[in-house]
């Protein structure tokens, strides 16, 4: 691995490899990757596991981008807990959404009372830095927000996994046009068998695919597989479809799925970097494939990762 220091970012190259080489992010420990295509690049919004961490008390977020899926740029700390007036600790799995020139960064964290809430921070750049709102989203609770914008422009937040320290059902709430407030009381989502945490939404050929981590809920796939369910409504009810990624060998599993140039990809994490493990995770990338009936094939995690894809020339750092 070769690091080139620039004034703004760390470019982490992988020796001109033609393959991405899992884990793809190697300069710091990262987890819970939410991937998006913005401005001709792939951006990853992960959690940042601290070196030698014994638990999940994360304190900041870094944003990564790539124009070829092989070489990744770390844009540095995009949000730090010390800059979030309401948050105390536990900066867990985030997501990002774009609307009308603004990037909205959604993140769960424990508030001063020790309860998980969901916050939002904004930037005009997909790389951040993000400016947090003074308070968490009113009425928000729990963890792992995923924000999905439907074809009609309506935005929905899927979230859930822990409520008051207990496992809980997943939730969905439509967002107001300002993307910073719930437009309705969160609704429970039905039909997500074995749901534990880590929601991710895709709409494919008119069908809503909600995928998620199953923790210890499915005794046949412990610990933590990624499963999915489908619906014809963003609110559900959903129909359970099965497992798409088996355990990655550590307690958590958390993913995102995006289409890049006509092919589907799954971003997830494992503990495979030197010094890695349960609390020192690293983001990986593999292909995801569908059957002709629209069901998803089981993913085979690889060491070599995916081939380079040309998304265009990198812009100046
Ligand atoms: O990274 C902290 C938590 O672990 C995430 O919020 C969960 O999804 C699990 O990956």
PDB file of N, CA, C and O in Angstrom, residues 169-226:
ATOM      1  N   UNK A 169     -37.906  -3.936  16.115  1.00  0.00           N
ATOM      2  CA  UNK A 169     -38.268  -4.069  14.703  1.00  0.00           C
ATOM      3  C   UNK A 169     -37.693  -2.889  13.925  1.00  0.00           C
ATOM      4  O   UNK A 169     -37.340  -1.867  14.503  1.00  0.00           O
ATOM      5  N   UNK A 170     -37.611  -3.021  12.598  1.00  0.00           N
ATOM      6  CA  UNK A 170     -37.192  -1.879  11.792  1.00  0.00           C
ATOM      7  C   UNK A 170     -38.325  -0.871  11.645  1.00  0.00           C
ATOM      8  O   UNK A 170     -39.509  -1.211  11.803  1.00  0.00           O
ATOM      9  N   UNK A 171     -37.951   0.340  11.325  1.00  0.00           N
ATOM     10  CA  UNK A 171     -38.907   1.440  11.213  1.00  0.00           C
ATOM     11  C   UNK A 171     -38.693   2.163   9.889  1.00  0.00           C
ATOM     12  O   UNK A 171     -37.585   2.152   9.329  1.00  0.00           O
ATOM     13  N   UNK A 172     -39.754   2.856   9.425  1.00  0.00           N
ATOM     14  CA  UNK A 172     -39.635   3.733   8.263  1.00  0.00           C
ATOM     15  C   UNK A 172     -40.416   5.008   8.546  1.00  0.00           C
ATOM     16  O   UNK A 172     -41.489   4.976   9.165  1.00  0.00           O
ATOM     17  N   UNK A 173     -39.861   6.129   8.092  1.00  0.00           N
ATOM     18  CA  UNK A 173     -40.571   7.413   8.180  1.00  0.00           C
ATOM     19  C   UNK A 173     -40.231   8.230   6.946  1.00  0.00           C
ATOM     20  O   UNK A 173     -39.065   8.311   6.555  1.00  0.00           O
ATOM     21  N   UNK A 174     -41.264   8.807   6.323  1.00  0.00           N
ATOM     22  CA  UNK A 174     -41.012   9.724   5.216  1.00  0.00           C
ATOM     23  C   UNK A 174     -40.407  11.000   5.779  1.00  0.00           C
ATOM     24  O   UNK A 174     -40.715  11.404   6.903  1.00  0.00           O
ATOM     25  N   UNK A 175     -39.504  11.608   5.020  1.00  0.00           N
ATOM     26  CA  UNK A 175     -38.882  12.849   5.455  1.00  0.00           C
ATOM     27  C   UNK A 175     -39.610  14.040   4.834  1.00  0.00           C
ATOM     28  O   UNK A 175     -40.157  13.938   3.731  1.00  0.00           O
ATOM     29  N   UNK A 176     -39.580  15.162   5.522  1.00  0.00           N
ATOM     30  CA  UNK A 176     -40.101  16.400   4.932  1.00  0.00           C
ATOM     31  C   UNK A 176     -39.197  16.811   3.773  1.00  0.00           C
ATOM     32  O   UNK A 176     -38.033  16.392   3.693  1.00  0.00           O
ATOM     33  N   UNK A 177     -39.693  17.678   2.877  1.00  0.00           N
ATOM     34  CA  UNK A 177     -38.857  18.128   1.752  1.00  0.00           C
ATOM     35  C   UNK A 177     -37.533  18.735   2.184  1.00  0.00           C
ATOM     36  O   UNK A 177     -36.562  18.713   1.436  1.00  0.00           O
ATOM     37  N   UNK A 178     -37.449  19.264   3.421  1.00  0.00           N
ATOM     38  CA  UNK A 178     -36.164  19.833   3.877  1.00  0.00           C
ATOM     39  C   UNK A 178     -35.146  18.754   4.243  1.00  0.00           C
ATOM     40  O   UNK A 178     -33.993  19.082   4.554  1.00  0.00           O
ATOM     41  N   UNK A 179     -35.547  17.493   4.219  1.00  0.00           N
ATOM     42  CA  UNK A 179     -34.673  16.331   4.468  1.00  0.00           C
ATOM     43  C   UNK A 179     -34.126  16.285   5.897  1.00  0.00           C
ATOM     44  O   UNK A 179     -33.272  15.467   6.218  1.00  0.00           O
ATOM     45  N   UNK A 180     -34.612  17.172   6.758  1.00  0.00           N
ATOM     46  CA  UNK A 180     -34.068  17.256   8.115  1.00  0.00           C
ATOM     47  C   UNK A 180     -35.074  16.899   9.195  1.00  0.00           C
ATOM     48  O   UNK A 180     -34.762  16.957  10.379  1.00  0.00           O
ATOM     49  N   UNK A 181     -36.316  16.597   8.771  1.00  0.00           N
ATOM     50  CA  UNK A 181     -37.359  16.295   9.756  1.00  0.00           C
ATOM     51  C   UNK A 181     -38.207  15.139   9.270  1.00  0.00           C
ATOM     52  O   UNK A 181     -38.376  14.961   8.048  1.00  0.00           O
ATOM     53  N   UNK A 182     -38.761  14.382  10.214  1.00  0.00           N
ATOM     54  CA  UNK A 182     -39.744  13.374   9.854  1.00  0.00           C
ATOM     55  C   UNK A 182     -41.037  14.082   9.437  1.00  0.00           C
ATOM     56  O   UNK A 182     -41.481  15.028  10.098  1.00  0.00           O
ATOM     57  N   UNK A 183     -41.662  13.587   8.367  1.00  0.00           N
ATOM     58  CA  UNK A 183     -42.948  14.120   7.933  1.00  0.00           C
ATOM     59  C   UNK A 183     -44.100  13.370   8.585  1.00  0.00           C
ATOM     60  O   UNK A 183     -45.260  13.742   8.414  1.00  0.00           O
ATOM     61  N   UNK A 184     -43.777  12.302   9.313  1.00  0.00           N
ATOM     62  CA  UNK A 184     -44.813  11.453   9.907  1.00  0.00           C
ATOM     63  C   UNK A 184     -44.199  10.677  11.061  1.00  0.00           C
ATOM     64  O   UNK A 184     -42.977  10.606  11.194  1.00  0.00           O
ATOM     65  N   UNK A 185     -45.058  10.128  11.885  1.00  0.00           N
ATOM     66  CA  UNK A 185     -44.590   9.236  12.952  1.00  0.00           C
ATOM     67  C   UNK A 185     -43.942   8.022  12.309  1.00  0.00           C
ATOM     68  O   UNK A 185     -44.489   7.463  11.347  1.00  0.00           O
ATOM     69  N   UNK A 186     -42.772   7.574  12.795  1.00  0.00           N
ATOM     70  CA  UNK A 186     -42.187   6.345  12.239  1.00  0.00           C
ATOM     71  C   UNK A 186     -43.152   5.171  12.348  1.00  0.00           C
ATOM     72  O   UNK A 186     -43.881   5.033  13.333  1.00  0.00           O
ATOM     73  N   UNK A 187     -43.172   4.359  11.270  1.00  0.00           N
ATOM     74  CA  UNK A 187     -44.047   3.181  11.243  1.00  0.00           C
ATOM     75  C   UNK A 187     -43.189   1.917  11.332  1.00  0.00           C
ATOM     76  O   UNK A 187     -42.120   1.849  10.723  1.00  0.00           O
ATOM     77  N   UNK A 188     -43.677   0.925  12.040  1.00  0.00           N
ATOM     78  CA  UNK A 188     -42.989  -0.370  12.062  1.00  0.00           C
ATOM     79  C   UNK A 188     -43.131  -1.026  10.698  1.00  0.00           C
ATOM     80  O   UNK A 188     -44.156  -0.886  10.030  1.00  0.00           O
ATOM     81  N   UNK A 189     -42.091  -1.768  10.291  1.00  0.00           N
ATOM     82  CA  UNK A 189     -42.126  -2.471   9.004  1.00  0.00           C
ATOM     83  C   UNK A 189     -42.367  -3.956   9.258  1.00  0.00           C
ATOM     84  O   UNK A 189     -41.655  -4.567  10.062  1.00  0.00           O
ATOM     85  N   UNK A 190     -43.328  -4.517   8.565  1.00  0.00           N
ATOM     86  CA  UNK A 190     -43.665  -5.933   8.738  1.00  0.00           C
ATOM     87  C   UNK A 190     -42.989  -6.794   7.671  1.00  0.00           C
ATOM     88  O   UNK A 190     -42.803  -6.350   6.538  1.00  0.00           O
ATOM     89  N   UNK A 191     -42.639  -8.000   8.046  1.00  0.00           N
ATOM     90  CA  UNK A 191     -42.207  -9.010   7.077  1.00  0.00           C
ATOM     91  C   UNK A 191     -40.717  -9.204   6.938  1.00  0.00           C
ATOM     92  O   UNK A 191     -40.272 -10.001   6.107  1.00  0.00           O
ATOM     93  N   UNK A 192     -39.931  -8.483   7.741  1.00  0.00           N
ATOM     94  CA  UNK A 192     -38.470  -8.620   7.634  1.00  0.00           C
ATOM     95  C   UNK A 192     -38.014  -9.701   8.619  1.00  0.00           C
ATOM     96  O   UNK A 192     -37.520  -9.398   9.709  1.00  0.00           O
ATOM     97  N   UNK A 193     -38.171 -10.937   8.230  1.00  0.00           N
ATOM     98  CA  UNK A 193     -37.840 -12.043   9.129  1.00  0.00           C
ATOM     99  C   UNK A 193     -36.380 -11.943   9.575  1.00  0.00           C
ATOM    100  O   UNK A 193     -35.498 -11.645   8.775  1.00  0.00           O
ATOM    101  N   UNK A 194     -36.141 -12.221  10.840  1.00  0.00           N
ATOM    102  CA  UNK A 194     -34.796 -12.256  11.439  1.00  0.00           C
ATOM    103  C   UNK A 194     -34.121 -10.881  11.478  1.00  0.00           C
ATOM    104  O   UNK A 194     -32.917 -10.779  11.659  1.00  0.00           O
ATOM    105  N   UNK A 195     -34.883  -9.784  11.288  1.00  0.00           N
ATOM    106  CA  UNK A 195     -34.249  -8.458  11.269  1.00  0.00           C
ATOM    107  C   UNK A 195     -33.493  -8.194  12.566  1.00  0.00           C
ATOM    108  O   UNK A 195     -33.987  -8.445  13.661  1.00  0.00           O
ATOM    109  N   UNK A 196     -32.287  -7.609  12.417  1.00  0.00           N
ATOM    110  CA  UNK A 196     -31.520  -7.197  13.596  1.00  0.00           C
ATOM    111  C   UNK A 196     -31.102  -5.733  13.497  1.00  0.00           C
ATOM    112  O   UNK A 196     -31.318  -4.953  14.413  1.00  0.00           O
ATOM    113  N   UNK A 197     -30.475  -5.331  12.367  1.00  0.00           N
ATOM    114  CA  UNK A 197     -30.004  -3.955  12.197  1.00  0.00           C
ATOM    115  C   UNK A 197     -29.548  -3.773  10.748  1.00  0.00           C
ATOM    116  O   UNK A 197     -29.641  -4.691   9.929  1.00  0.00           O
ATOM    117  N   UNK A 198     -29.035  -2.589  10.422  1.00  0.00           N
ATOM    118  CA  UNK A 198     -28.342  -2.368   9.153  1.00  0.00           C
ATOM    119  C   UNK A 198     -29.228  -2.391   7.919  1.00  0.00           C
ATOM    120  O   UNK A 198     -28.911  -3.069   6.944  1.00  0.00           O
ATOM    121  N   UNK A 199     -30.317  -1.603   7.906  1.00  0.00           N
ATOM    122  CA  UNK A 199     -31.221  -1.585   6.740  1.00  0.00           C
ATOM    123  C   UNK A 199     -30.573  -0.923   5.523  1.00  0.00           C
ATOM    124  O   UNK A 199     -29.822   0.054   5.657  1.00  0.00           O
ATOM    125  N   UNK A 200     -30.920  -1.433   4.349  1.00  0.00           N
ATOM    126  CA  UNK A 200     -30.525  -0.799   3.085  1.00  0.00           C
ATOM    127  C   UNK A 200     -31.642  -1.014   2.069  1.00  0.00           C
ATOM    128  O   UNK A 200     -32.149  -2.129   1.931  1.00  0.00           O
ATOM    129  N   UNK A 201     -32.028   0.070   1.356  1.00  0.00           N
ATOM    130  CA  UNK A 201     -33.143  -0.014   0.415  1.00  0.00           C
ATOM    131  C   UNK A 201     -32.665   0.193  -1.019  1.00  0.00           C
ATOM    132  O   UNK A 201     -31.908   1.121  -1.313  1.00  0.00           O
ATOM    133  N   UNK A 202     -33.123  -0.699  -1.915  1.00  0.00           N
ATOM    134  CA  UNK A 202     -32.976  -0.516  -3.369  1.00  0.00           C
ATOM    135  C   UNK A 202     -34.346  -0.676  -4.002  1.00  0.00           C
ATOM    136  O   UNK A 202     -35.132  -1.524  -3.568  1.00  0.00           O
ATOM    137  N   UNK A 203     -34.615   0.109  -5.035  1.00  0.00           N
ATOM    138  CA  UNK A 203     -35.816  -0.114  -5.844  1.00  0.00           C
ATOM    139  C   UNK A 203     -35.337  -0.588  -7.210  1.00  0.00           C
ATOM    140  O   UNK A 203     -34.586   0.123  -7.902  1.00  0.00           O
ATOM    141  N   UNK A 204     -35.738  -1.797  -7.569  1.00  0.00           N
ATOM    142  CA  UNK A 204     -35.235  -2.404  -8.806  1.00  0.00           C
ATOM    143  C   UNK A 204     -36.427  -2.900  -9.619  1.00  0.00           C
ATOM    144  O   UNK A 204     -37.208  -3.733  -9.131  1.00  0.00           O
ATOM    145  N   UNK A 205     -36.560  -2.384 -10.829  1.00  0.00           N
ATOM    146  CA  UNK A 205     -37.683  -2.751 -11.705  1.00  0.00           C
ATOM    147  C   UNK A 205     -39.020  -2.640 -10.974  1.00  0.00           C
ATOM    148  O   UNK A 205     -39.889  -3.514 -11.089  1.00  0.00           O
ATOM    149  N   UNK A 206     -39.179  -1.567 -10.196  1.00  0.00           N
ATOM    150  CA  UNK A 206     -40.446  -1.291  -9.532  1.00  0.00           C
ATOM    151  C   UNK A 206     -40.655  -2.037  -8.223  1.00  0.00           C
ATOM    152  O   UNK A 206     -41.656  -1.819  -7.545  1.00  0.00           O
ATOM    153  N   UNK A 207     -39.726  -2.923  -7.857  1.00  0.00           N
ATOM    154  CA  UNK A 207     -39.846  -3.672  -6.600  1.00  0.00           C
ATOM    155  C   UNK A 207     -38.898  -3.090  -5.551  1.00  0.00           C
ATOM    156  O   UNK A 207     -37.751  -2.760  -5.865  1.00  0.00           O
ATOM    157  N   UNK A 208     -39.398  -2.965  -4.317  1.00  0.00           N
ATOM    158  CA  UNK A 208     -38.576  -2.465  -3.208  1.00  0.00           C
ATOM    159  C   UNK A 208     -37.855  -3.643  -2.557  1.00  0.00           C
ATOM    160  O   UNK A 208     -38.506  -4.600  -2.109  1.00  0.00           O
ATOM    161  N   UNK A 209     -36.544  -3.587  -2.545  1.00  0.00           N
ATOM    162  CA  UNK A 209     -35.707  -4.613  -1.925  1.00  0.00           C
ATOM    163  C   UNK A 209     -35.127  -4.021  -0.641  1.00  0.00           C
ATOM    164  O   UNK A 209     -34.317  -3.089  -0.702  1.00  0.00           O
ATOM    165  N   UNK A 210     -35.535  -4.546   0.503  1.00  0.00           N
ATOM    166  CA  UNK A 210     -34.973  -4.079   1.777  1.00  0.00           C
ATOM    167  C   UNK A 210     -34.061  -5.182   2.314  1.00  0.00           C
ATOM    168  O   UNK A 210     -34.513  -6.306   2.564  1.00  0.00           O
ATOM    169  N   UNK A 211     -32.780  -4.871   2.444  1.00  0.00           N
ATOM    170  CA  UNK A 211     -31.812  -5.851   2.936  1.00  0.00           C
ATOM    171  C   UNK A 211     -31.281  -5.388   4.285  1.00  0.00           C
ATOM    172  O   UNK A 211     -31.294  -4.196   4.595  1.00  0.00           O
ATOM    173  N   UNK A 212     -30.802  -6.343   5.090  1.00  0.00           N
ATOM    174  CA  UNK A 212     -30.489  -6.030   6.490  1.00  0.00           C
ATOM    175  C   UNK A 212     -29.670  -7.141   7.110  1.00  0.00           C
ATOM    176  O   UNK A 212     -29.599  -8.259   6.584  1.00  0.00           O
ATOM    177  N   UNK A 213     -29.076  -6.812   8.260  1.00  0.00           N
ATOM    178  CA  UNK A 213     -28.300  -7.803   9.002  1.00  0.00           C
ATOM    179  C   UNK A 213     -29.211  -8.559   9.960  1.00  0.00           C
ATOM    180  O   UNK A 213     -30.127  -7.985  10.546  1.00  0.00           O
ATOM    181  N   UNK A 214     -28.919  -9.855  10.147  1.00  0.00           N
ATOM    182  CA  UNK A 214     -29.787 -10.686  10.990  1.00  0.00           C
ATOM    183  C   UNK A 214     -29.188 -10.999  12.372  1.00  0.00           C
ATOM    184  O   UNK A 214     -29.808 -11.717  13.159  1.00  0.00           O
ATOM    185  N   UNK A 215     -27.981 -10.456  12.681  1.00  0.00           N
ATOM    186  CA  UNK A 215     -27.415 -10.703  14.015  1.00  0.00           C
ATOM    187  C   UNK A 215     -27.475 -12.176  14.372  1.00  0.00           C
ATOM    188  O   UNK A 215     -27.096 -13.048  13.597  1.00  0.00           O
ATOM    189  N   UNK A 216     -28.000 -12.444  15.576  1.00  0.00           N
ATOM    190  CA  UNK A 216     -28.149 -13.840  16.013  1.00  0.00           C
ATOM    191  C   UNK A 216     -29.578 -14.343  15.822  1.00  0.00           C
ATOM    192  O   UNK A 216     -29.952 -15.382  16.370  1.00  0.00           O
ATOM    193  N   UNK A 217     -30.397 -13.603  15.061  1.00  0.00           N
ATOM    194  CA  UNK A 217     -31.824 -13.916  14.983  1.00  0.00           C
ATOM    195  C   UNK A 217     -32.110 -15.191  14.183  1.00  0.00           C
ATOM    196  O   UNK A 217     -33.114 -15.849  14.398  1.00  0.00           O
ATOM    197  N   UNK A 218     -31.245 -15.503  13.213  1.00  0.00           N
ATOM    198  CA  UNK A 218     -31.447 -16.703  12.391  1.00  0.00           C
ATOM    199  C   UNK A 218     -30.424 -17.750  12.817  1.00  0.00           C
ATOM    200  O   UNK A 218     -29.242 -17.620  12.522  1.00  0.00           O
ATOM    201  N   UNK A 219     -30.881 -18.804  13.491  1.00  0.00           N
ATOM    202  CA  UNK A 219     -29.934 -19.759  14.080  1.00  0.00           C
ATOM    203  C   UNK A 219     -29.106 -20.484  13.018  1.00  0.00           C
ATOM    204  O   UNK A 219     -28.039 -21.015  13.314  1.00  0.00           O
ATOM    205  N   UNK A 220     -29.586 -20.509  11.783  1.00  0.00           N
ATOM    206  CA  UNK A 220     -28.839 -21.188  10.722  1.00  0.00           C
ATOM    207  C   UNK A 220     -27.722 -20.324  10.139  1.00  0.00           C
ATOM    208  O   UNK A 220     -26.911 -20.812   9.344  1.00  0.00           O
ATOM    209  N   UNK A 221     -27.731 -19.067  10.466  1.00  0.00           N
ATOM    210  CA  UNK A 221     -26.731 -18.151   9.883  1.00  0.00           C
ATOM    211  C   UNK A 221     -26.161 -17.242  10.965  1.00  0.00           C
ATOM    212  O   UNK A 221     -26.381 -16.023  10.950  1.00  0.00           O
ATOM    213  N   UNK A 222     -25.461 -17.802  11.929  1.00  0.00           N
ATOM    214  CA  UNK A 222     -24.859 -17.016  12.986  1.00  0.00           C
ATOM    215  C   UNK A 222     -23.358 -16.964  12.816  1.00  0.00           C
ATOM    216  O   UNK A 222     -22.785 -17.983  12.414  1.00  0.00           O
ATOM    217  N   UNK A 223     -22.688 -15.854  13.175  1.00  0.00           N
ATOM    218  CA  UNK A 223     -23.322 -14.589  13.525  1.00  0.00           C
ATOM    219  C   UNK A 223     -23.547 -13.731  12.295  1.00  0.00           C
ATOM    220  O   UNK A 223     -22.714 -13.703  11.397  1.00  0.00           O
ATOM    221  N   UNK A 224     -24.663 -13.046  12.268  1.00  0.00           N
ATOM    222  CA  UNK A 224     -24.900 -11.923  11.349  1.00  0.00           C
ATOM    223  C   UNK A 224     -24.716 -12.209   9.869  1.00  0.00           C
ATOM    224  O   UNK A 224     -23.649 -11.968   9.288  1.00  0.00           O
ATOM    225  N   UNK A 225     -25.788 -12.686   9.240  1.00  0.00           N
ATOM    226  CA  UNK A 225     -25.848 -12.731   7.783  1.00  0.00           C
ATOM    227  C   UNK A 225     -26.553 -11.472   7.282  1.00  0.00           C
ATOM    228  O   UNK A 225     -27.142 -10.725   8.061  1.00  0.00           O
ATOM    229  N   UNK A 226     -26.493 -11.254   5.959  1.00  0.00           N
ATOM    230  CA  UNK A 226     -27.319 -10.223   5.330  1.00  0.00           C
ATOM    231  C   UNK A 226     -28.453 -10.938   4.597  1.00  0.00           C
ATOM    232  O   UNK A 226     -28.216 -11.839   3.783  1.00  0.00           O
TER     233      UNK A 226
END
